[in-house]
XYZ file of C-alpha atoms in Angstrom:
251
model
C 93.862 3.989 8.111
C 91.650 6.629 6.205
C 88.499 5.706 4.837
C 88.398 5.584 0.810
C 86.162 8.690 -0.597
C 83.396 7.277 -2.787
C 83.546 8.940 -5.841
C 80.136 10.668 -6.843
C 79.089 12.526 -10.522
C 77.843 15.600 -10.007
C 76.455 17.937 -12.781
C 75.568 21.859 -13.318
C 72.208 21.228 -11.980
C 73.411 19.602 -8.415
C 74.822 23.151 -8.006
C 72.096 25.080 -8.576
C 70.024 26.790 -6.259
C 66.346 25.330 -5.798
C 63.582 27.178 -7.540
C 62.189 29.842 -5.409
C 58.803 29.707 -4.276
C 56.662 32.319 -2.439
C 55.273 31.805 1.025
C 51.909 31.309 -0.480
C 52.905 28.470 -2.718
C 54.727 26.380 0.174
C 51.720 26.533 2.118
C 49.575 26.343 -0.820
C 47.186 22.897 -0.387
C 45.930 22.211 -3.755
C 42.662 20.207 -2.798
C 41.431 22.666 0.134
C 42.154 25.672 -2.211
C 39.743 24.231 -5.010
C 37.491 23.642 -1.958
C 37.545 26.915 -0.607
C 36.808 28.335 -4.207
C 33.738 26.030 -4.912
C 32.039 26.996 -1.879
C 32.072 30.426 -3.403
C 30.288 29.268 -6.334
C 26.297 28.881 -6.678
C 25.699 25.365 -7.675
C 22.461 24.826 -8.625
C 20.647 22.612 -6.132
C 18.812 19.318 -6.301
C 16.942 18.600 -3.247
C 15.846 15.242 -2.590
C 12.249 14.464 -0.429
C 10.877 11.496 0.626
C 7.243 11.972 2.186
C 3.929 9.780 2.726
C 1.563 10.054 -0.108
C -0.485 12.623 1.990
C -0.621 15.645 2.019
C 0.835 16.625 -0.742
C 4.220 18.469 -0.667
C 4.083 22.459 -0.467
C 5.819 24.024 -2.840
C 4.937 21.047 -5.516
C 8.415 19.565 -6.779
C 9.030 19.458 -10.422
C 9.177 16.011 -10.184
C 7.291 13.290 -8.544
C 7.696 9.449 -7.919
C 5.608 7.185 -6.573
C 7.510 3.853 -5.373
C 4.306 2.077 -3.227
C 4.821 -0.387 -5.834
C 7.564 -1.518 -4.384
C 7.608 -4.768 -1.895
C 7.597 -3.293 1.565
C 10.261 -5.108 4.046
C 8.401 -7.274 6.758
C 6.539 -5.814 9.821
C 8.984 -6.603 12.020
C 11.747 -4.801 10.159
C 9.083 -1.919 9.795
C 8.089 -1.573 13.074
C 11.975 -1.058 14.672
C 13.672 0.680 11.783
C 13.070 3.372 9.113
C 14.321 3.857 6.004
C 17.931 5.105 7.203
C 18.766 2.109 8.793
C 21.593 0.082 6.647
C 19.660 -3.290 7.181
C 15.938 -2.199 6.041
C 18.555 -0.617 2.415
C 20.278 -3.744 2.287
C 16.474 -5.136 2.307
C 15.499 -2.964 -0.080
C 18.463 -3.439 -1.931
C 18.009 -6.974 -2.258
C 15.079 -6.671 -4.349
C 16.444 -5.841 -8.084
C 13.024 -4.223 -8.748
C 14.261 -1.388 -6.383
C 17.545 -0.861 -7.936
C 15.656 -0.631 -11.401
C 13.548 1.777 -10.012
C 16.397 3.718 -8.481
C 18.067 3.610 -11.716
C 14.606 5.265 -14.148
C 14.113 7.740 -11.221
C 17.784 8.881 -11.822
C 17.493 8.773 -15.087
C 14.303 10.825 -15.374
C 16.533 13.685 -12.991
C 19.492 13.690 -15.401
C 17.169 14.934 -17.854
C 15.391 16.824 -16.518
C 18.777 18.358 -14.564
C 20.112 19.170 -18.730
C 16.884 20.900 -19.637
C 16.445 22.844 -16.822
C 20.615 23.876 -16.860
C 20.249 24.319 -20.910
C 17.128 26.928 -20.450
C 19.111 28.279 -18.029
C 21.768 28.803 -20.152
C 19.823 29.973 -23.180
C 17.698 32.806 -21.051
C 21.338 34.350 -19.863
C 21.998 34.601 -23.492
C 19.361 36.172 -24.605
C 19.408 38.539 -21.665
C 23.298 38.976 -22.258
C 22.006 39.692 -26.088
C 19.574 42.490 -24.880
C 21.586 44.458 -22.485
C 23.995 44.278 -25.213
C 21.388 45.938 -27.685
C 20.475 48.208 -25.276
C 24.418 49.522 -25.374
C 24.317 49.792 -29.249
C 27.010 47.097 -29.410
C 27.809 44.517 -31.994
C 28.311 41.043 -31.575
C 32.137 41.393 -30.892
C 31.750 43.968 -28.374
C 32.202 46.886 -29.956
C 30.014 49.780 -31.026
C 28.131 49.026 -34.068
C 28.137 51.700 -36.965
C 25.373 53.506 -36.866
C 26.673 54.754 -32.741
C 29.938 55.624 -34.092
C 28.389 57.396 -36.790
C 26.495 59.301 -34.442
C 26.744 62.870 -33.758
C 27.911 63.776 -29.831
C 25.089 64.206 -28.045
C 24.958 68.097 -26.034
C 25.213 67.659 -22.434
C 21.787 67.431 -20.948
C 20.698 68.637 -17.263
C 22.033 67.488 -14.236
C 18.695 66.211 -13.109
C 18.428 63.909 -16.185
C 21.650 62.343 -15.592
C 20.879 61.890 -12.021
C 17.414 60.197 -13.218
C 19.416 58.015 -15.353
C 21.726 57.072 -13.133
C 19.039 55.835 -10.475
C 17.392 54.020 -13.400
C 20.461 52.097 -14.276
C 21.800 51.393 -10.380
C 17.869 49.603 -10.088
C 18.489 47.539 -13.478
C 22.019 46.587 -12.200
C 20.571 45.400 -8.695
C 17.826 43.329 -9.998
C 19.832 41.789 -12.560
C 21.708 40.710 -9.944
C 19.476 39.188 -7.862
C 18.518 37.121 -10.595
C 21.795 36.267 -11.151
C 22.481 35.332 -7.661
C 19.253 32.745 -7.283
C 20.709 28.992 -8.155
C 18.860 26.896 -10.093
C 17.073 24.478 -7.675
C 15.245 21.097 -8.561
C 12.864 19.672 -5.986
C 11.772 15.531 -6.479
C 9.399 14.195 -4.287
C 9.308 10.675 -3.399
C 6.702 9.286 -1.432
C 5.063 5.626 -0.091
C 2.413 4.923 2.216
C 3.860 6.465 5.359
C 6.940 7.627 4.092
C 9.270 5.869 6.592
C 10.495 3.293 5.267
C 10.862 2.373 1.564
C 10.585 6.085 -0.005
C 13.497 6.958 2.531
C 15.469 4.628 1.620
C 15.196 5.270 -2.039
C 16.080 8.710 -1.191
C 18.790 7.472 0.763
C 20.618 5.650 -1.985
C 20.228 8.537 -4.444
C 21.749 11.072 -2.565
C 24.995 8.653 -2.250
C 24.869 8.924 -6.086
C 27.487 11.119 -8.426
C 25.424 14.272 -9.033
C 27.975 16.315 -10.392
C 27.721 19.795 -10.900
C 25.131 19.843 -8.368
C 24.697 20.507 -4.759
C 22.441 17.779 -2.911
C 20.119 17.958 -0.278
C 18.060 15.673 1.229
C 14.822 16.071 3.610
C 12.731 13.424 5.092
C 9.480 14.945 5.759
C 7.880 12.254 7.741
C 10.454 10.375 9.066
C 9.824 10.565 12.889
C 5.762 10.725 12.172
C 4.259 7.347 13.792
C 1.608 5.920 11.525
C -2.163 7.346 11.974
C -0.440 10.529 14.048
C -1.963 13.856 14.073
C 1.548 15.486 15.057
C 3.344 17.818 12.886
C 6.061 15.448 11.212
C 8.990 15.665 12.131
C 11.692 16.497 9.376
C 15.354 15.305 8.757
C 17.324 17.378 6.698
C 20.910 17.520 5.486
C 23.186 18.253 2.111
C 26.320 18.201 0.496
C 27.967 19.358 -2.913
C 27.932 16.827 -5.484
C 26.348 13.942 -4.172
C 27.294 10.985 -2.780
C 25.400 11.820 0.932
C 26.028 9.188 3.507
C 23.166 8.127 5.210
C 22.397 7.774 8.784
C 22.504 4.649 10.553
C 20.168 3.835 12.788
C 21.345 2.337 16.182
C 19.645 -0.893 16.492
């Protein structure tokens, strides 16, 4: 006995052939692509230091925060872990004073993150504006009237065109290698010894949304025991963005 067919409706479009698509776009992944661009791009950088209250940091940050204020966890939490370990933060933590302080401190860097980006902004205008002027062009782009009224200059020597040439080749480069510095913002944060509750402040920052920006972090004395005369020992890492995860300290 033959099996009954199952009727189906197909239309026009069953029947056509699917969309062609170049190698690149088959392989094409959309989130490593946009990856692989940003890291291309100079994000200006917001490095993040905790550090005893002495010395002093070298260079000074633009910003400085002192959080000794806050209630230090108990000596016996002090003495076996530092500020990267997730119990002394969820010590920390515990205390809403520290999240309020967290909160101003971030609050003071977001504003001081849109003035630096706005001057920023404003000086590549204004040096946009005078290399413009310099070309005797108007605000669209184009030559203003008094260069196209202007008779054709006669050919001058060789030797001044080569002098020119070197001049503008050395205006080009160091416009470009002013071009090419990111914008960076350095906050210091600092306790007594700056183990424990400046690290962990740092510590929840960086896992903060910074967008726009590319985080570091550096804990200057982090591995320097209280009343050494060692160099400190420093713990450094960063990401784009934000949102660092922090170390956890085996226990």
């Amino acid at each position: 006995m033959s099996t009954p067919e199952i009727a189906t409706s197909r239309t026009e479009k069953d029947f056509e052939s699917p969309a062609s698509s170049s190698p690149i776009e088959e392989s094409l992944n959309l989130s490593d692509y946009a990856q692989n661009v940003l890291e291309d791009v100079d994000l200006p950088v917001l490095v993040l230091i905790s550090h005893s209250h002495a010395p002093p940091l070298i260079p000074r940050p633009q910003l400085k925060f002192d959080v000794r204020n806050l209630t230090n966890p108990p000596k016996h939490i002090r003495d076996n872990l530092n500020g990267t370990s997730w119990r002394l933060q969820e010590w920390m933590l515990s205390d809403p004073k520290f999240g309020e302080r967290r909160d101003a401190i971030k609050k003071e860097i977001d504003e001081e993150m849109m003035r630096m980006t706005t001057q920023h902004e404003k000086e590549d205008v204004l040096k946009l504006g005078h290399d413009t002027n310099k070309l005797g062009l108007d605000a669209s782009g184009r030559l203003d009237k008094k260069q196209r009224e202007k008779p054709p200059k006669e050919v001058e020597s060789e030797e001044s065109e080569e002098d020119e040439g070197m001049l503008d080749e050395a205006d080009s480069s160091s416009g470009d290698t002013d071009q090419d510095d990111p914008l960076t913002l350095r906050v210091g944060i600092f306790c007594a010894t700056g183990r424990h509750r400046s690290v962990a402040l740092v510590e929840d920052l960086a896992k903060m949304s910074w967008p726009g920006w590319q985080v570091e972090v550096e804990h200057r004395d982090l591995n320097k025991k209280r009343g050494s005369r060692k160099k400190p020992g420093k713990d450094r890492r960063g990401t784009r963005g934000g949102g660092i995860s922090s170390h956890f300290e085996e226990d």
